[in-house]
PDB file of C-alpha atoms and ligand atoms in Angstrom:
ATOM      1  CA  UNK A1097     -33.498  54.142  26.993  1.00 41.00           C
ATOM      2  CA  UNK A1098     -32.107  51.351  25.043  1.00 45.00           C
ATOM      3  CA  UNK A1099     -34.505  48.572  23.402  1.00 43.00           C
ATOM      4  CA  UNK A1100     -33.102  45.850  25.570  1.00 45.00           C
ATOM      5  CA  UNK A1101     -33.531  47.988  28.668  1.00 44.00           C
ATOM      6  CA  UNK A1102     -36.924  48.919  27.562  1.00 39.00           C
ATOM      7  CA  UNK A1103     -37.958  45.677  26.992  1.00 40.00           C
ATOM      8  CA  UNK A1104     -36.368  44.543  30.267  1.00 42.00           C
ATOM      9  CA  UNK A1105     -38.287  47.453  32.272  1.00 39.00           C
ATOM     10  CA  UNK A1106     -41.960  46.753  30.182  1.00 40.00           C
ATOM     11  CA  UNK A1107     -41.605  43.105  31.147  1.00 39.00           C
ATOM     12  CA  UNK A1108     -41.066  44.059  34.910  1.00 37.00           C
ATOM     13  CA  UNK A1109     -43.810  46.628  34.482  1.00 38.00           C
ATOM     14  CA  UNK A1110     -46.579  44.395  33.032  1.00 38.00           C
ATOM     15  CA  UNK A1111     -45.112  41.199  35.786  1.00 36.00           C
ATOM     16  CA  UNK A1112     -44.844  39.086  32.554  1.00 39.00           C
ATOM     17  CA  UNK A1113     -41.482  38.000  30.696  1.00 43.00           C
ATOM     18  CA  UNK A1114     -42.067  37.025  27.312  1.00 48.00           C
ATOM     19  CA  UNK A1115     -38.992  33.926  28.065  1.00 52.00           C
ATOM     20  CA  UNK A1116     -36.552  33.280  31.306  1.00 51.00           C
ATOM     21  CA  UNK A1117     -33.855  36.100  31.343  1.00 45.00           C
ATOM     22  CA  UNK A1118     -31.191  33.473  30.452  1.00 48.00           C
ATOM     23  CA  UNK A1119     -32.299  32.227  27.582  1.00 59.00           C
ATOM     24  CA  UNK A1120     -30.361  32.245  24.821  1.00 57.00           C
ATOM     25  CA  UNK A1121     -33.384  32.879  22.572  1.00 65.00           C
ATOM     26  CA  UNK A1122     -34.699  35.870  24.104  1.00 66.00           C
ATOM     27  CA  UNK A1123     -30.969  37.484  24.705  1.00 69.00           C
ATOM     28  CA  UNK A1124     -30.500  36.799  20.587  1.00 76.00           C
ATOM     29  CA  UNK A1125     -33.716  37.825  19.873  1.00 78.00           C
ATOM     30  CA  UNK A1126     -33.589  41.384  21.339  1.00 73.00           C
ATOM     31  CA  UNK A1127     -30.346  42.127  20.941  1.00 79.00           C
ATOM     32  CA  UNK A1128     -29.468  41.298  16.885  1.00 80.00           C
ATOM     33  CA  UNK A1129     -33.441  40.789  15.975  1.00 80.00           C
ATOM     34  CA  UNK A1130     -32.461  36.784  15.255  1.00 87.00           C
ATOM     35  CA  UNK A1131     -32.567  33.321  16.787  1.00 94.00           C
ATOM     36  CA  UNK A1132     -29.183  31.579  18.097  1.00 92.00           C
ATOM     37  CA  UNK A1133     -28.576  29.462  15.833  1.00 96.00           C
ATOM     38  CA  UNK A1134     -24.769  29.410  15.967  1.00 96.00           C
ATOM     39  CA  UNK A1135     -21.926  28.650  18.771  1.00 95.00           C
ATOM     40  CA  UNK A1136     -18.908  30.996  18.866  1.00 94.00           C
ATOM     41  CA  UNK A1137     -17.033  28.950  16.666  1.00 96.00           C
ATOM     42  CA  UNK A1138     -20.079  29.382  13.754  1.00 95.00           C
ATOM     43  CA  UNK A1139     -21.046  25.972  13.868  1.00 97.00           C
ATOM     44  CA  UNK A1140     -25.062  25.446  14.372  1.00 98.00           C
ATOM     45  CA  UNK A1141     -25.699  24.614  17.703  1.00 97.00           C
ATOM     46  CA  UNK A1142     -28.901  23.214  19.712  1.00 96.00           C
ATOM     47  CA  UNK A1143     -29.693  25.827  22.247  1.00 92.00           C
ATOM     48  CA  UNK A1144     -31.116  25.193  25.660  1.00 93.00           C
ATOM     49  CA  UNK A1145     -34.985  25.061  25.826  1.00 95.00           C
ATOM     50  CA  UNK A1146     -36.434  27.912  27.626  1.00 93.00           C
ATOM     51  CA  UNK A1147     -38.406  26.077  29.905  1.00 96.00           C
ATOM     52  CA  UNK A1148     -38.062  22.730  31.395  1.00 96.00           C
ATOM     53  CA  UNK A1149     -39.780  19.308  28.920  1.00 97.00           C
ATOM     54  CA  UNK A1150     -42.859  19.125  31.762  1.00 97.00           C
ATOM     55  CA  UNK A1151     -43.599  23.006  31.268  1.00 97.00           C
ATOM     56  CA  UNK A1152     -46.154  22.231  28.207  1.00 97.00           C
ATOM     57  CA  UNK A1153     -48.110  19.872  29.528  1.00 97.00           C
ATOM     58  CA  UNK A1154     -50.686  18.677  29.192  1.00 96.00           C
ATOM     59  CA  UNK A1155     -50.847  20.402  25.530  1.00 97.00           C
ATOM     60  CA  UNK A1156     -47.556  18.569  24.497  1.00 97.00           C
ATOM     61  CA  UNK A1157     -46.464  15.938  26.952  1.00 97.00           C
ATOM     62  CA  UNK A1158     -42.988  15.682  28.463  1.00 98.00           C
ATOM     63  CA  UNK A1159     -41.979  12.198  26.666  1.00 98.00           C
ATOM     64  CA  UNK A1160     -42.619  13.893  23.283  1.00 98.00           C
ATOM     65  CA  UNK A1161     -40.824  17.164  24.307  1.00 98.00           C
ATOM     66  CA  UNK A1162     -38.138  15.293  24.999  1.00 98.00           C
ATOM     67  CA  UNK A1163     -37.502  13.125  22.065  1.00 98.00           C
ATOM     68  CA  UNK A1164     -38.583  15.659  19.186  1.00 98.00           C
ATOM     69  CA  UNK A1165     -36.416  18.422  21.156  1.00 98.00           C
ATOM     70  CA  UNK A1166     -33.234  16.371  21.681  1.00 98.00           C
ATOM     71  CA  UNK A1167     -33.058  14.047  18.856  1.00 98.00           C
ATOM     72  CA  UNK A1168     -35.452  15.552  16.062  1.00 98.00           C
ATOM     73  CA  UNK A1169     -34.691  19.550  16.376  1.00 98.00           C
ATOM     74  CA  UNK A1170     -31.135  18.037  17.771  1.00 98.00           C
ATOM     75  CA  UNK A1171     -30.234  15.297  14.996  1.00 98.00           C
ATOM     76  CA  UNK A1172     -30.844  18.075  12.399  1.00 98.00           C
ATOM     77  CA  UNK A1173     -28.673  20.921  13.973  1.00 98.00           C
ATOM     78  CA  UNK A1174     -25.694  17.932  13.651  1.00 98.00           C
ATOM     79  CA  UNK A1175     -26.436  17.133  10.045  1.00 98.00           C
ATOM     80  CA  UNK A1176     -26.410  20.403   9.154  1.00 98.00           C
ATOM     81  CA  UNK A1177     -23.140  21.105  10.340  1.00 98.00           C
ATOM     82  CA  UNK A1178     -21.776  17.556   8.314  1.00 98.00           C
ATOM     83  CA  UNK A1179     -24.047  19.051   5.209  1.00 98.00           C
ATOM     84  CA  UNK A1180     -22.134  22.400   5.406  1.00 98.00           C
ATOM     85  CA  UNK A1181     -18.519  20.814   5.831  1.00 98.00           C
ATOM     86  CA  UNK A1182     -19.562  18.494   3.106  1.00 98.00           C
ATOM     87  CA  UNK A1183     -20.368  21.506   0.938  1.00 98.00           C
ATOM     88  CA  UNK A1184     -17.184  22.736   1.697  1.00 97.00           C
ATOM     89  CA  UNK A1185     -14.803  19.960   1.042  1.00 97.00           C
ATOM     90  CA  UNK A1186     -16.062  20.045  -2.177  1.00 97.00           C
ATOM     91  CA  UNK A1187     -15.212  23.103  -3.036  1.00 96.00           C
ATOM     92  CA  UNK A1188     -11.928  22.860  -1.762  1.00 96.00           C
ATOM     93  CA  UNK A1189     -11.215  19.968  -3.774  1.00 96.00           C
ATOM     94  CA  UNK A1190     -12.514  21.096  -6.986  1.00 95.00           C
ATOM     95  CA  UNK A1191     -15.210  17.834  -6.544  1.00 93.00           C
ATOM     96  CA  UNK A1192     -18.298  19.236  -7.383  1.00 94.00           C
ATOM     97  CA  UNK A1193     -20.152  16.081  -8.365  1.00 94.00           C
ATOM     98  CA  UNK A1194     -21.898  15.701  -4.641  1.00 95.00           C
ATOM     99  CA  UNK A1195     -22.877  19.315  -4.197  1.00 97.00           C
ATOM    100  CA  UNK A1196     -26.059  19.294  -5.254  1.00 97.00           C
ATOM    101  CA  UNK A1197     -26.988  16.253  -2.834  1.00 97.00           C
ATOM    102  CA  UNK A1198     -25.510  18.135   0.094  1.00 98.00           C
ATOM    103  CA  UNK A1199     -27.113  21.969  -0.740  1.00 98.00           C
ATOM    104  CA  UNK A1200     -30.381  19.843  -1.043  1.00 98.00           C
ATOM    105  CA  UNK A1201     -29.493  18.718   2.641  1.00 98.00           C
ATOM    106  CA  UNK A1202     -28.441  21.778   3.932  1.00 98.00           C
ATOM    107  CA  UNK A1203     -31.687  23.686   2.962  1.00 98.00           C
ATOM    108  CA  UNK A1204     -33.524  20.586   4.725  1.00 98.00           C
ATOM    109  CA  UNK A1205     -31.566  20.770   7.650  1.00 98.00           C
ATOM    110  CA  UNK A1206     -30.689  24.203   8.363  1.00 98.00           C
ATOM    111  CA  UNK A1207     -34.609  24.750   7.937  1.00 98.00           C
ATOM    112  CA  UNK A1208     -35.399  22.467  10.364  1.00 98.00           C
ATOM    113  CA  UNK A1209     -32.752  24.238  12.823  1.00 98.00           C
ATOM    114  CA  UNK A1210     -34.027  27.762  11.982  1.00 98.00           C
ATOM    115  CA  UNK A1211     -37.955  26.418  12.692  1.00 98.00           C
ATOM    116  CA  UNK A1212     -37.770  24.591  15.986  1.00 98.00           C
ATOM    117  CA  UNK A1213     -36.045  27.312  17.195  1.00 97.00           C
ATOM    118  CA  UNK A1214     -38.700  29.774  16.846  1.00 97.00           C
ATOM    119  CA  UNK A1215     -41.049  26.978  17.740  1.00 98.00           C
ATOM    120  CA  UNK A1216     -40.265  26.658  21.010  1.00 97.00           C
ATOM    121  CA  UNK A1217     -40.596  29.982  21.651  1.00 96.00           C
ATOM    122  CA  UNK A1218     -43.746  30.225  20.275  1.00 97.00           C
ATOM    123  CA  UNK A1219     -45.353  28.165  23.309  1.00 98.00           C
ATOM    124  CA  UNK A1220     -46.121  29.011  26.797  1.00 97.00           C
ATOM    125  CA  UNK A1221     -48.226  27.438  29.971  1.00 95.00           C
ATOM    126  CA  UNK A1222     -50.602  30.310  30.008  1.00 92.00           C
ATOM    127  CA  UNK A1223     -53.341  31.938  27.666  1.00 93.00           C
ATOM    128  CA  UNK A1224     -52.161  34.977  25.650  1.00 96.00           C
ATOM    129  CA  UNK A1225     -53.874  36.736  22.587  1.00 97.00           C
ATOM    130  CA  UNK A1226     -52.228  39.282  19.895  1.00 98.00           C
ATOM    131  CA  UNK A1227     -52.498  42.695  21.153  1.00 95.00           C
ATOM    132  CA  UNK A1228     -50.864  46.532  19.717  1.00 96.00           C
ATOM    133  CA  UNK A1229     -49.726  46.502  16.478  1.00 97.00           C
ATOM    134  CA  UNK A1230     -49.708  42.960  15.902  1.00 98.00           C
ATOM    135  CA  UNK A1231     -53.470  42.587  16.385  1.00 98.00           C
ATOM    136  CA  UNK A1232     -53.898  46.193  14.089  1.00 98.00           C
ATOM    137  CA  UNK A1233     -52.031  44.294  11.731  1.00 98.00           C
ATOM    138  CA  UNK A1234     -53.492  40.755  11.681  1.00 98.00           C
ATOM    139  CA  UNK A1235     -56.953  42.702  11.430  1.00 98.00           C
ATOM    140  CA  UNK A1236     -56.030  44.323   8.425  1.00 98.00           C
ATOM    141  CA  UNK A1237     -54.599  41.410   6.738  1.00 98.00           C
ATOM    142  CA  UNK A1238     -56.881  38.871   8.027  1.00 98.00           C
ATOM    143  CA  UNK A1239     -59.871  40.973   9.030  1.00 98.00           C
ATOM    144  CA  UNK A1240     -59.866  39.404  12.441  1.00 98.00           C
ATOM    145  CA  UNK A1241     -57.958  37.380  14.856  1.00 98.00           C
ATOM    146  CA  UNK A1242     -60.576  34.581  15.088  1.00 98.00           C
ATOM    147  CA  UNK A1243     -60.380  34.649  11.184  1.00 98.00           C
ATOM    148  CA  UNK A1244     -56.598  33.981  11.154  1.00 98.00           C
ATOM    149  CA  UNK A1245     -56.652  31.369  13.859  1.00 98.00           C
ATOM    150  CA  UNK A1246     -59.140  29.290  11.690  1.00 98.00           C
ATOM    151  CA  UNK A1247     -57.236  30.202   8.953  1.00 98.00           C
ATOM    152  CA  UNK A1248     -53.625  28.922  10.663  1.00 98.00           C
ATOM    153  CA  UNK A1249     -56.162  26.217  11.951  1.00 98.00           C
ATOM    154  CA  UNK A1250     -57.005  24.927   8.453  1.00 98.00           C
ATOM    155  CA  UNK A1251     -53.504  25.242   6.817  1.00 98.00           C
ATOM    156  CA  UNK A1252     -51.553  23.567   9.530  1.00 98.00           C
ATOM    157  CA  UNK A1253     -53.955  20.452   9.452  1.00 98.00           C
ATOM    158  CA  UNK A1254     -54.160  20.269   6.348  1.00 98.00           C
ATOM    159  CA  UNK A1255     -50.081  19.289   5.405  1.00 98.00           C
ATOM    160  CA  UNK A1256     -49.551  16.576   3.028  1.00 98.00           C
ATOM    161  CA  UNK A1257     -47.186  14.458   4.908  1.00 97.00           C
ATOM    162  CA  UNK A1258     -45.135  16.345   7.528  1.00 98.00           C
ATOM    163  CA  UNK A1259     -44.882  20.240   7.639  1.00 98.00           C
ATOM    164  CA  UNK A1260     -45.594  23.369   9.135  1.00 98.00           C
ATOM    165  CA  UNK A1261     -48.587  26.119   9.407  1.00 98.00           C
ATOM    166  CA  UNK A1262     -46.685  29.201   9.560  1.00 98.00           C
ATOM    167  CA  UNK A1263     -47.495  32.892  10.096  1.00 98.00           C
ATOM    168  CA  UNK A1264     -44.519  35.111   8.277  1.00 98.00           C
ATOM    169  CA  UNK A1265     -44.027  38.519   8.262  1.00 98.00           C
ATOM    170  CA  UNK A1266     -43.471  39.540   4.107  1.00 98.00           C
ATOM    171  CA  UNK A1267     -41.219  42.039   3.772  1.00 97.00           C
ATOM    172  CA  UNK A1268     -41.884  42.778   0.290  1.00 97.00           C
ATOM    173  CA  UNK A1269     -45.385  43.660   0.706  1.00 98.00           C
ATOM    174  CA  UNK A1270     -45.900  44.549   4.025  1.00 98.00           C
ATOM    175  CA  UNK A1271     -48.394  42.270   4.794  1.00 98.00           C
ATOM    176  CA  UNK A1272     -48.553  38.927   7.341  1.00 98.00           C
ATOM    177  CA  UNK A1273     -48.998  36.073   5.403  1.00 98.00           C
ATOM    178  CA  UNK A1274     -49.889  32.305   6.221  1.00 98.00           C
ATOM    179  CA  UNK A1275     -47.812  29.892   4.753  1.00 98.00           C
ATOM    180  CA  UNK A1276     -48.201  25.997   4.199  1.00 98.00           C
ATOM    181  CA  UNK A1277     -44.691  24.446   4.511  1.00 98.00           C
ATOM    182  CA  UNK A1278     -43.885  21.007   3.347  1.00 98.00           C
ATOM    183  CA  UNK A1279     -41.011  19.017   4.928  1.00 98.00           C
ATOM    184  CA  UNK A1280     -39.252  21.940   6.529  1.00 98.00           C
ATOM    185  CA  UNK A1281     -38.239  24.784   3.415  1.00 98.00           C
ATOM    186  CA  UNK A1282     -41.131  23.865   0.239  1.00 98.00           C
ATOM    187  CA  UNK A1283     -43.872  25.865  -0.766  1.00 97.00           C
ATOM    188  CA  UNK A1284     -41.700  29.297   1.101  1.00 96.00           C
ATOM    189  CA  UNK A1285     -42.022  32.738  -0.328  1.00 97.00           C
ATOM    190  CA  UNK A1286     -38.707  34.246  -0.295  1.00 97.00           C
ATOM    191  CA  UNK A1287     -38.228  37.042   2.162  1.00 96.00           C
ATOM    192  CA  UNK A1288     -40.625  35.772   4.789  1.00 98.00           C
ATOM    193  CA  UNK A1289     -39.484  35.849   8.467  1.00 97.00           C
ATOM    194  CA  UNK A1290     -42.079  33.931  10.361  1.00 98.00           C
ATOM    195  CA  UNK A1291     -43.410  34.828  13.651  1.00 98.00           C
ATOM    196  CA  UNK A1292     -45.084  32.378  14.418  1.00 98.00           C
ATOM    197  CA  UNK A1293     -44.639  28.365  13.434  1.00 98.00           C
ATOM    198  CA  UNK A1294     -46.809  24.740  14.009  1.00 98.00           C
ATOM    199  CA  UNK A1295     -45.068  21.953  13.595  1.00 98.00           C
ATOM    200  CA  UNK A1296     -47.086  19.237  11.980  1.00 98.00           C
ATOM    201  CA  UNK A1297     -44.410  16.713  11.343  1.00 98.00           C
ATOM    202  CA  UNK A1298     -46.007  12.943  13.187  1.00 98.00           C
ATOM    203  CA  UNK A1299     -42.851  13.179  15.698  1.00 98.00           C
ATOM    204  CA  UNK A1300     -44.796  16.202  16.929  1.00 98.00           C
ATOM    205  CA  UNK A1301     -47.868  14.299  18.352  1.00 98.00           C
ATOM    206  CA  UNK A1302     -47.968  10.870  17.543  1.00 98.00           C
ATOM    207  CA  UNK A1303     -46.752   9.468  21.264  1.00 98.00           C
ATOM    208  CA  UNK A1304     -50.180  11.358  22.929  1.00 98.00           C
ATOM    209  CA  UNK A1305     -52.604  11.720  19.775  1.00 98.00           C
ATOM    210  CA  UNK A1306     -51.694   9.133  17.695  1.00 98.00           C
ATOM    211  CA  UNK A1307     -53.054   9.592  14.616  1.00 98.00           C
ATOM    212  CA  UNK A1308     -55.080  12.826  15.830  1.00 98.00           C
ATOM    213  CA  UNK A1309     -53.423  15.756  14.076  1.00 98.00           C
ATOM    214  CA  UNK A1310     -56.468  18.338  13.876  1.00 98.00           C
ATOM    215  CA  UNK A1311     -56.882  17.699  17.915  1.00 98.00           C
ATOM    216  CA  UNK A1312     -53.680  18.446  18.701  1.00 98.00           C
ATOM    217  CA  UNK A1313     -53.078  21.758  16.378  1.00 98.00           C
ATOM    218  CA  UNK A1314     -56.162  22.599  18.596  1.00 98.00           C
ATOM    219  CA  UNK A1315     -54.567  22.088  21.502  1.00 97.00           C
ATOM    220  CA  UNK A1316     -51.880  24.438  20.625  1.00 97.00           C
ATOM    221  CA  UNK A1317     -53.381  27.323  20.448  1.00 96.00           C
ATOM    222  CA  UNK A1318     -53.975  27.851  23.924  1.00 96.00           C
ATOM    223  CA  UNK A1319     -50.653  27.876  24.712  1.00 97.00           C
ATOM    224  CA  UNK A1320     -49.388  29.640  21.476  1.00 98.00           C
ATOM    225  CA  UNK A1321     -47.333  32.520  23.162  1.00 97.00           C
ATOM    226  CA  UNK A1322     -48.430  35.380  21.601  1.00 98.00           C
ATOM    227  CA  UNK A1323     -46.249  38.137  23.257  1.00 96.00           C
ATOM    228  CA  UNK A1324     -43.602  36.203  21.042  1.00 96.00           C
ATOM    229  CA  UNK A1325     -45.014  36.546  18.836  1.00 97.00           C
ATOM    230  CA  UNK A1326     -45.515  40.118  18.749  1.00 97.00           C
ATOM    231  CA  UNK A1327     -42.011  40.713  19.879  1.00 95.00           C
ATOM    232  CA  UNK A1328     -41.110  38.468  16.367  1.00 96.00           C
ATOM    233  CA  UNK A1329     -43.122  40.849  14.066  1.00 97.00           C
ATOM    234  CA  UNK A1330     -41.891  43.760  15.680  1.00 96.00           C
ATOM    235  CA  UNK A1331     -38.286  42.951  15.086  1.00 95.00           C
ATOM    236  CA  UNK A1332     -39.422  41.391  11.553  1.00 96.00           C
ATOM    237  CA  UNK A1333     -40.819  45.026  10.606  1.00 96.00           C
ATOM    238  CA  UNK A1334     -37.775  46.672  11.598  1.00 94.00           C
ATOM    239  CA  UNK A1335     -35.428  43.944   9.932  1.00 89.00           C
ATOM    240  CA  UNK A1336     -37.595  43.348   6.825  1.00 80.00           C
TER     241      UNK A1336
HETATM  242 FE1  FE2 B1064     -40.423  18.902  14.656  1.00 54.59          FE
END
């Protein structure tokens, strides 16, 4: 049986599907083991949301769906595509002088692209947990799941400015690892593919908890979907 069918048939089994069989996300996912992040011409392009802006609440209200989704997540998709043509004008022209401004952008704005992405598949209406090999995995790297949850608790609250709390799969060593991003691409280890990402920037949860940044990153996690999670580190062990 092929993976896709596989994964088709376990989702019908178990009555659950990890994201709507349209979306772009899941299709990408499954079938090249990474996120949409292009159109067919290979320029970035802001992919549908796999569920409709009321399908969070009341974890993350519509109103704030809608703005960070279409004009945050969206805004940076279009810069990065100016930031890229930028890069290359230059080097068509033999003008090198602004490419260090735009590269600066690019990793900025491609980063932001590449993380909202995977955020928004990261959430769901409905409780999961880690189970299979990602739970054998996040015991032996974290001793428990409780442990990492306090652990992505901690390091996604505690942000200087605006960031993320992520949980990467590092190729290198074989290990998960929790990482605590600044703006959208500091403070990285190269070769991690996260699984799972928080986004602590203010445009996150400002509109419903103000300045409240620890209540809301606890009123994630009940609607962190972990089956995508486990479907990320699956491909990210096969990938990495
Ligand atoms: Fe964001």
């Amino acid at each position: 049986m092929k993976r896709n069918d596989f994964l088709k048939t376990s989702a019908i089994m178990t009555g659950v599907s990890l994201l709507p069989t349209n979306s772009v996300f899941a299709q990408s996912l499954q079938q090249t083991g990474l996120d949409k992040l292009t159109d067919k011409d290979g320029y970035f392009a802001l992919q549908p949301l796999p569920y409709n802006e009321t399908f969070l609440e009341p974890s993350m209200d519509q109103e704030t769906l809608h703005l960070h989704y279409t004009f945050h997540h969206g805004d940076a998709v279009k810069a990065a595509n100016v930031d890229l043509a930028n890069i290359r004008k230059a080097i068509d022209s033999n003008t090198m002088d602004t490419v260090d401004y735009w590269t600066k952008k690019l990793s900025f704005h491609l980063s932001s692209h590449i993380l909202h992405t995977i955020f928004w598949t990261n959430l769901t209406n409905k409780k999961t947990d880690p189970s299979g090999e990602l739970l054998k995995q996040i015991e032996k790297d974290f001793g428990s799941y409780d442990k990492l949850k306090a652990l992505i608790a901690k390091t996604s609250k505690g942000v200087d400015g605006n960031g993320w709390g992520i949980l990467g799969y590092q190729p290198y060593t074989k290990k998960l690892t929790v990482l605590q991003c600044e703006n959208h691409e500091k403070l990285t280890q190269w070769g991690v593919i996260p699984v799972l990402v928080i986004d602590v920037w203010e445009h996150s949860y400002y509109l419903k908890y103000r300045n409240r940044r620890a209540e809301f990153v606890d009123n994630l996690f009940p609607i962190i979907n972990w089956d995508n999670v486990a479907e990320r580190y699956g491909v990210a062990t096969k990938i990495g």
